[in-house]
Amino acid sequence: MTTITAVTAHDVRFPTSLSMDGSDAMNKDGDYSAAYVVVHTDDPDLKGYGFTFTIGRGNDLCVEAARQRGLPLIGRSVEEAVADLGGVYRDLASDSQLRWLGPEKGVVHLAMAAAMNAMWDLAARVAQKPLWRVLADMTPEQLVDVADLRYLSDALTRDEAIALLEAQAPTRAARIRDLEARGGYPCYTTSAGWLGYSDDKLRRLLQEAVDEGYRHVKLKVGASLDDDIRRLRIAREVIGWDANLMIDANQVWDVPEAIEWMGHLAEFRPLWIEEPTSPDDVLGHAAVRAAVAPIGVATGEHGMNRVLFKQMFQAEAIDFCQLDSARLASVNEIIAVYLMAAKFGVPVCPHAGGVGLCELVQHLSIFDYVCVSGSLENRVTEFVDHLHEHFTDPCIVENGHYTLPSLPGYSAQMHDASVAEYAFPDGGYWAGRAG
Amino acid sequence: MTTITAVTAHDVRFPTSLSMDGSDAMNKDGDYSAAYVVVHTDDPDLKGYGFTFTIGRGNDLCVEAARQRGLPLIGRSVEEAVADLGGVYRDLASDSQLRWLGPEKGVVHLAMAAAMNAMWDLAARVAQKPLWRVLADMTPEQLVDVADLRYLSDALTRDEAIALLEAQAPTRAARIRDLEARGGYPCYTTSAGWLGYSDDKLRRLLQEAVDEGYRHVKLKVGASLDDDIRRLRIAREVIGWDANLMIDANQVWDVPEAIEWMGHLAEFRPLWIEEPTSPDDVLGHAAVRAAVAPIGVATGEHGMNRVLFKQMFQAEAIDFCQLDSARLASVNEIIAVYLMAAKFGVPVCPHAGGVGLCELVQHLSIFDYVCVSGSLENRVTEFVDHLHEHFTDPCIVENGHYTLPSLPGYSAQMHDASVAEYAFPDGGYWAGRAG
């Protein structure tokens, strides 16, 4: 028997604000950061790694919350825990005192994501498989047993969930072969379009994206209408009218303002407008969607929990679901969102970027295609080419596709040297700079 | 000129779990706690006090978040800050890195509430008035200037907000006199009905409530249908059928379960069912409301922000709005919710109890009657008779009414001795016990 002996949480921050990487109309100066969790065991060769993602200040809050979330894991049998990750999840979620601070949202939920991501990574390492294959090897009943279906039964019952998964089960192997044959899961790039970049840099990066085989690119909008029009014109000049152009307002508009502003950008035929308003506003997104069609509405990177997504689906508020692998409470909650999306016919195009999110979402997208939706139609997963060098099993993107991960785990482990260098505030990089 | 010199945050926890005070179907063992903020100035006789409320573990997260929220206040002119609390609020809310951890929900939003509550207390002390009178002396334009209307314009425009307030402005003074004449603002008690109490204690406390003049009492339900039926039968035996009986499920049900369970409790004719399901589920509450009418639906103590309440009103999901004075980001966000409630015709019956919430909400309810809704119809504010002895200006409840506060401030200051005794984990009470 192997036992969990400790759960440590680490404040790791990268100084991305210096280069304006990640700048948008709401978030001008983020330092991409991780509240990084390591689940230690009495086997020196077995640890689980996970994290949640933040953009700097307050990462310490998530670190401390993750440490507290991890306390009930200490002393557990690894074998029992990885065989019942639904039970582990429910145990951690049942802390009513921490629950009060959400419930199921904000810092304590981000911390839940970090802790459970590490447990899923641990489970995949025990199984000696990449996480996506762990999921692909689970039966429909096993998947539904680990999924958090609480508060969802008016939209999706347990029986419906099993039926959805059973319908795809016989053809799972064929879809894995299909992904291998096409070189992986399709992705798009946001690396070109940050708001802080000059027109020349924008043009150059867009051309590079086209040259690298991308058929989808995304630009940030919402700070200045004149700037948006000029930048979208540049984008169409470079990528043409057959490629897909997505735009992202990062929550800067009220609902009427979103509708009016999009009227001015419609000529550039965006595939979707992302985060047009408050991420909490289900009815607002539904109103925007009705007004801007056929432009799609996308949201989800700030989608706080499965209850929010349930309503987005019920209200027919979105065309694309952009769930976040470090904001939802790990695979347990994410499976539930994928199942609802499949029932309601909404494609899931996960949010990624930041630090490590690409490493996680590649597993989720593969799982969706193999086990849940069985479809690639209208599905494309975000990719941002930053900070992958800090991971021991970085995602590999070629010709606009995420190559299928092959190493055991959830691809969530950082190099020890990176954790040491960027530990905040005392690591090598920050010492003398922080504060 | 007076200057803000420091903002300190304190972890204060009361061991209420020992007596099962506050026990309900979701929260079985809370230790009522405050992340207590003191805004210090260079005038030794002038400080501002505020807090957010939690139920124990994780209070430290709110304390640290409140400390970070308070940093931009240091060095400001008190006179300029209290003259522009809308600007102060927007400055604190504009921290995009902390915003990522919500946005506007969870720990960072609770911390925003604590910091801004202290600033409103400071402003009222500077004005030498109780907070409710500060608000009652502001013009409609001044009130709308401090209110956070972001993301609300599809439900309430600035012009509509001003018109609502102007309609009530000429008769403000008459309503203040009316409250004074009737002995304050009407309230109800939850002290009797906690789930952990025995039937005998329930019966005795209900009788005491009736004897003290209460016309509304509230019981916790949702753990066991048989227990609920037995306890509601006792309640109706004691209070009769003319008094109002409210019940509170504290989020334990899925939507279909709530509807079914309420079918079994309808015979006891509750005025409302509170928190029947996830507090995030606008559409779920609308479905429950449609199914259980004429029983009302109430929610709000976990209502995370004004965007959630906007949708509750738009979807006609609730009959009673139970906003929380320490979960919403203080008066700035609360005014916005009151304005929307008035426009949509939903009475606001604020959540209270915990520690210090009663002290705050009495000011808000008076403000609503005097300035916003102009009505007491279907309005009753929660009162729980716990922990008031720790406050320097405790609320005074007589004959089922909150007496109008008269001392300067937001009634948010605790006795220094209480803060010292219950400081966690090193205060007199906790030293040796904590952990």
mmCIF file of C-alpha atoms in Angstrom, chain A residues 106-286:
data_model
loop_
_atom_site.group_PDB
_atom_site.id
_atom_site.type_symbol
_atom_site.label_atom_id
_atom_site.label_comp_id
_atom_site.label_asym_id
_atom_site.label_seq_id
_atom_site.Cartn_x
_atom_site.Cartn_y
_atom_site.Cartn_z
ATOM 1 C CA GLY A 106 -13.736 32.024 -6.469
ATOM 2 C CA VAL A 107 -10.594 31.222 -4.524
ATOM 3 C CA VAL A 108 -11.842 28.108 -2.725
ATOM 4 C CA HIS A 109 -13.059 26.600 -5.990
ATOM 5 C CA LEU A 110 -9.824 27.436 -7.811
ATOM 6 C CA ALA A 111 -8.064 25.681 -4.949
ATOM 7 C CA MET A 112 -10.332 22.683 -5.337
ATOM 8 C CA ALA A 113 -9.305 22.582 -8.994
ATOM 9 C CA ALA A 114 -5.633 22.641 -8.061
ATOM 10 C CA ALA A 115 -5.935 19.848 -5.496
ATOM 11 C CA MET A 116 -8.087 17.574 -7.647
ATOM 12 C CA ASN A 117 -5.973 18.212 -10.749
ATOM 13 C CA ALA A 118 -3.050 16.853 -8.743
ATOM 14 C CA MET A 119 -5.094 13.820 -7.710
ATOM 15 C CA TRP A 120 -6.046 13.086 -11.335
ATOM 16 C CA ASP A 121 -2.413 13.452 -12.332
ATOM 17 C CA LEU A 122 -1.505 11.017 -9.556
ATOM 18 C CA ALA A 123 -4.157 8.571 -10.725
ATOM 19 C CA ALA A 124 -2.867 8.674 -14.293
ATOM 20 C CA ARG A 125 0.689 8.081 -13.110
ATOM 21 C CA VAL A 126 -0.431 5.103 -11.045
ATOM 22 C CA ALA A 127 -2.213 3.785 -14.125
ATOM 23 C CA GLN A 128 0.900 4.494 -16.235
ATOM 24 C CA LYS A 129 -1.245 6.261 -18.824
ATOM 25 C CA PRO A 130 -1.819 9.778 -20.033
ATOM 26 C CA LEU A 131 -4.921 11.221 -18.396
ATOM 27 C CA TRP A 132 -6.962 11.187 -21.604
ATOM 28 C CA ARG A 133 -6.421 7.447 -21.887
ATOM 29 C CA VAL A 134 -7.374 6.859 -18.249
ATOM 30 C CA LEU A 135 -10.708 8.468 -19.058
ATOM 31 C CA ALA A 136 -11.043 6.631 -22.373
ATOM 32 C CA ASP A 137 -10.564 3.349 -20.532
ATOM 33 C CA MET A 138 -13.330 4.021 -17.989
ATOM 34 C CA THR A 139 -16.804 2.612 -18.502
ATOM 35 C CA PRO A 140 -19.783 4.960 -18.831
ATOM 36 C CA GLU A 141 -20.835 4.050 -15.278
ATOM 37 C CA GLN A 142 -17.358 4.762 -13.928
ATOM 38 C CA LEU A 143 -17.239 8.141 -15.647
ATOM 39 C CA VAL A 144 -20.650 9.126 -14.321
ATOM 40 C CA ASP A 145 -19.669 7.955 -10.828
ATOM 41 C CA VAL A 146 -16.769 10.427 -10.707
ATOM 42 C CA ALA A 147 -18.744 13.264 -12.318
ATOM 43 C CA ASP A 148 -20.324 15.899 -10.084
ATOM 44 C CA LEU A 149 -23.976 15.893 -11.139
ATOM 45 C CA ARG A 150 -25.264 17.751 -8.082
ATOM 46 C CA TYR A 151 -27.781 20.498 -8.979
ATOM 47 C CA LEU A 152 -27.945 19.301 -12.568
ATOM 48 C CA SER A 153 -30.821 16.822 -12.606
ATOM 49 C CA ASP A 154 -33.260 19.292 -14.148
ATOM 50 C CA ALA A 155 -30.949 19.394 -17.168
ATOM 51 C CA LEU A 156 -29.224 16.012 -17.165
ATOM 52 C CA THR A 157 -30.109 12.905 -15.195
ATOM 53 C CA ARG A 158 -27.683 10.159 -14.316
ATOM 54 C CA ASP A 159 -29.448 7.807 -16.732
ATOM 55 C CA GLU A 160 -29.198 10.319 -19.554
ATOM 56 C CA ALA A 161 -25.513 10.772 -18.832
ATOM 57 C CA ILE A 162 -24.861 7.045 -19.011
ATOM 58 C CA ALA A 163 -26.878 6.728 -22.211
ATOM 59 C CA LEU A 164 -24.860 9.532 -23.839
ATOM 60 C CA LEU A 165 -21.598 7.815 -22.974
ATOM 61 C CA GLU A 166 -22.822 4.369 -23.964
ATOM 62 C CA ALA A 167 -23.804 5.613 -27.397
ATOM 63 C CA GLN A 168 -20.174 6.568 -28.075
ATOM 64 C CA ALA A 169 -18.472 3.684 -26.266
ATOM 65 C CA PRO A 170 -18.371 1.132 -29.105
ATOM 66 C CA THR A 171 -16.553 3.551 -31.422
ATOM 67 C CA ARG A 172 -14.016 5.015 -29.005
ATOM 68 C CA ALA A 173 -11.081 3.099 -30.461
ATOM 69 C CA ALA A 174 -11.869 4.257 -33.988
ATOM 70 C CA ARG A 175 -11.791 7.898 -32.899
ATOM 71 C CA ILE A 176 -8.455 7.468 -31.158
ATOM 72 C CA ARG A 177 -7.061 6.070 -34.421
ATOM 73 C CA ASP A 178 -8.622 8.990 -36.275
ATOM 74 C CA LEU A 179 -6.883 11.534 -34.036
ATOM 75 C CA GLU A 180 -3.575 9.749 -34.466
ATOM 76 C CA ALA A 181 -4.051 9.738 -38.224
ATOM 77 C CA ARG A 182 -4.850 13.447 -38.465
ATOM 78 C CA GLY A 183 -1.949 14.437 -36.219
ATOM 79 C CA GLY A 184 -3.863 15.260 -33.098
ATOM 80 C CA TYR A 185 -6.686 17.521 -31.957
ATOM 81 C CA PRO A 186 -7.260 20.804 -33.888
ATOM 82 C CA CYS A 187 -6.335 24.060 -32.183
ATOM 83 C CA TYR A 188 -6.264 27.790 -32.784
ATOM 84 C CA THR A 189 -3.834 30.438 -31.651
ATOM 85 C CA THR A 190 -4.295 33.566 -29.573
ATOM 86 C CA SER A 191 -0.590 34.370 -29.488
ATOM 87 C CA ALA A 192 -0.910 36.959 -32.258
ATOM 88 C CA GLY A 193 -3.685 39.166 -31.061
ATOM 89 C CA TRP A 194 -2.936 40.570 -27.618
ATOM 90 C CA LEU A 195 -4.076 44.149 -27.245
ATOM 91 C CA GLY A 196 -0.689 45.461 -26.165
ATOM 92 C CA TYR A 197 1.033 44.478 -29.428
ATOM 93 C CA SER A 198 1.792 46.996 -32.181
ATOM 94 C CA ASP A 199 0.179 46.748 -35.627
ATOM 95 C CA ASP A 200 3.466 45.572 -37.106
ATOM 96 C CA LYS A 201 3.872 42.856 -34.505
ATOM 97 C CA LEU A 202 0.230 41.865 -35.011
ATOM 98 C CA ARG A 203 0.710 41.570 -38.776
ATOM 99 C CA ARG A 204 3.914 39.577 -38.408
ATOM 100 C CA LEU A 205 2.449 37.168 -35.841
ATOM 101 C CA LEU A 206 -0.711 36.622 -37.877
ATOM 102 C CA GLN A 207 1.406 35.777 -40.949
ATOM 103 C CA GLU A 208 3.425 33.349 -38.850
ATOM 104 C CA ALA A 209 0.200 31.707 -37.658
ATOM 105 C CA VAL A 210 -1.004 31.267 -41.228
ATOM 106 C CA ASP A 211 2.372 29.887 -42.235
ATOM 107 C CA GLU A 212 2.252 27.404 -39.364
ATOM 108 C CA GLY A 213 -1.016 25.970 -40.641
ATOM 109 C CA TYR A 214 -3.597 27.617 -38.400
ATOM 110 C CA ARG A 215 -7.092 28.056 -39.831
ATOM 111 C CA HIS A 216 -8.339 29.990 -36.776
ATOM 112 C CA VAL A 217 -6.848 33.052 -35.097
ATOM 113 C CA LYS A 218 -8.164 35.216 -32.291
ATOM 114 C CA LEU A 219 -7.818 38.925 -31.542
ATOM 115 C CA LYS A 220 -8.594 40.936 -28.449
ATOM 116 C CA VAL A 221 -11.091 43.785 -28.859
ATOM 117 C CA GLY A 222 -13.103 46.171 -26.710
ATOM 118 C CA ALA A 223 -10.768 48.978 -25.653
ATOM 119 C CA SER A 224 -11.270 51.289 -28.652
ATOM 120 C CA LEU A 225 -13.654 50.844 -31.545
ATOM 121 C CA ASP A 226 -11.328 52.591 -34.005
ATOM 122 C CA ASP A 227 -8.438 50.365 -32.948
ATOM 123 C CA ASP A 228 -10.600 47.276 -33.249
ATOM 124 C CA ILE A 229 -11.671 48.134 -36.784
ATOM 125 C CA ARG A 230 -8.086 48.844 -37.839
ATOM 126 C CA ARG A 231 -6.747 45.647 -36.286
ATOM 127 C CA LEU A 232 -9.520 43.448 -37.686
ATOM 128 C CA ARG A 233 -8.902 44.916 -41.138
ATOM 129 C CA ILE A 234 -5.227 43.986 -40.802
ATOM 130 C CA ALA A 235 -6.244 40.516 -39.692
ATOM 131 C CA ARG A 236 -8.483 39.909 -42.692
ATOM 132 C CA GLU A 237 -5.774 41.255 -45.012
ATOM 133 C CA VAL A 238 -3.340 38.701 -43.647
ATOM 134 C CA ILE A 239 -5.502 35.617 -43.109
ATOM 135 C CA GLY A 240 -8.049 36.191 -45.881
ATOM 136 C CA TRP A 241 -11.764 35.517 -45.683
ATOM 137 C CA ASP A 242 -11.735 31.726 -45.697
ATOM 138 C CA ALA A 243 -9.867 31.382 -42.403
ATOM 139 C CA ASN A 244 -11.734 31.849 -39.135
ATOM 140 C CA LEU A 245 -11.322 35.013 -37.117
ATOM 141 C CA MET A 246 -12.471 35.053 -33.496
ATOM 142 C CA ILE A 247 -12.626 38.118 -31.263
ATOM 143 C CA ASP A 248 -12.554 38.435 -27.503
ATOM 144 C CA ALA A 249 -13.814 41.386 -25.445
ATOM 145 C CA ASN A 250 -12.843 40.046 -22.015
ATOM 146 C CA GLN A 251 -16.050 41.225 -20.296
ATOM 147 C CA VAL A 252 -15.714 44.952 -20.897
ATOM 148 C CA TRP A 253 -19.228 45.644 -22.171
ATOM 149 C CA ASP A 254 -22.696 45.964 -20.731
ATOM 150 C CA VAL A 255 -25.260 44.020 -22.743
ATOM 151 C CA PRO A 256 -26.596 46.912 -24.872
ATOM 152 C CA GLU A 257 -23.043 48.130 -25.461
ATOM 153 C CA ALA A 258 -21.959 44.664 -26.622
ATOM 154 C CA ILE A 259 -24.766 44.540 -29.134
ATOM 155 C CA GLU A 260 -24.014 48.019 -30.469
ATOM 156 C CA TRP A 261 -20.239 47.501 -30.668
ATOM 157 C CA MET A 262 -20.665 44.185 -32.449
ATOM 158 C CA GLY A 263 -22.817 45.939 -35.026
ATOM 159 C CA HIS A 264 -19.682 47.842 -36.035
ATOM 160 C CA LEU A 265 -17.474 44.745 -36.186
ATOM 161 C CA ALA A 266 -19.886 42.430 -37.980
ATOM 162 C CA GLU A 267 -18.403 43.321 -41.367
ATOM 163 C CA PHE A 268 -15.279 41.363 -40.437
ATOM 164 C CA ARG A 269 -17.421 38.229 -40.080
ATOM 165 C CA PRO A 270 -16.022 36.899 -36.805
ATOM 166 C CA LEU A 271 -16.800 33.284 -35.985
ATOM 167 C CA TRP A 272 -17.499 34.267 -32.401
ATOM 168 C CA ILE A 273 -17.470 37.125 -29.945
ATOM 169 C CA GLU A 274 -15.961 35.860 -26.707
ATOM 170 C CA GLU A 275 -16.835 37.190 -23.244
ATOM 171 C CA PRO A 276 -18.978 40.069 -24.482
ATOM 172 C CA THR A 277 -20.116 40.897 -20.932
ATOM 173 C CA SER A 278 -20.056 39.666 -17.324
ATOM 174 C CA PRO A 279 -19.278 35.938 -17.270
ATOM 175 C CA ASP A 280 -22.067 35.499 -14.705
ATOM 176 C CA ASP A 281 -24.744 36.898 -16.978
ATOM 177 C CA VAL A 282 -26.589 33.958 -18.514
ATOM 178 C CA LEU A 283 -29.548 36.027 -19.630
ATOM 179 C CA GLY A 284 -27.240 38.770 -20.904
ATOM 180 C CA HIS A 285 -25.366 36.308 -23.102
ATOM 181 C CA ALA A 286 -28.671 34.992 -24.404
#
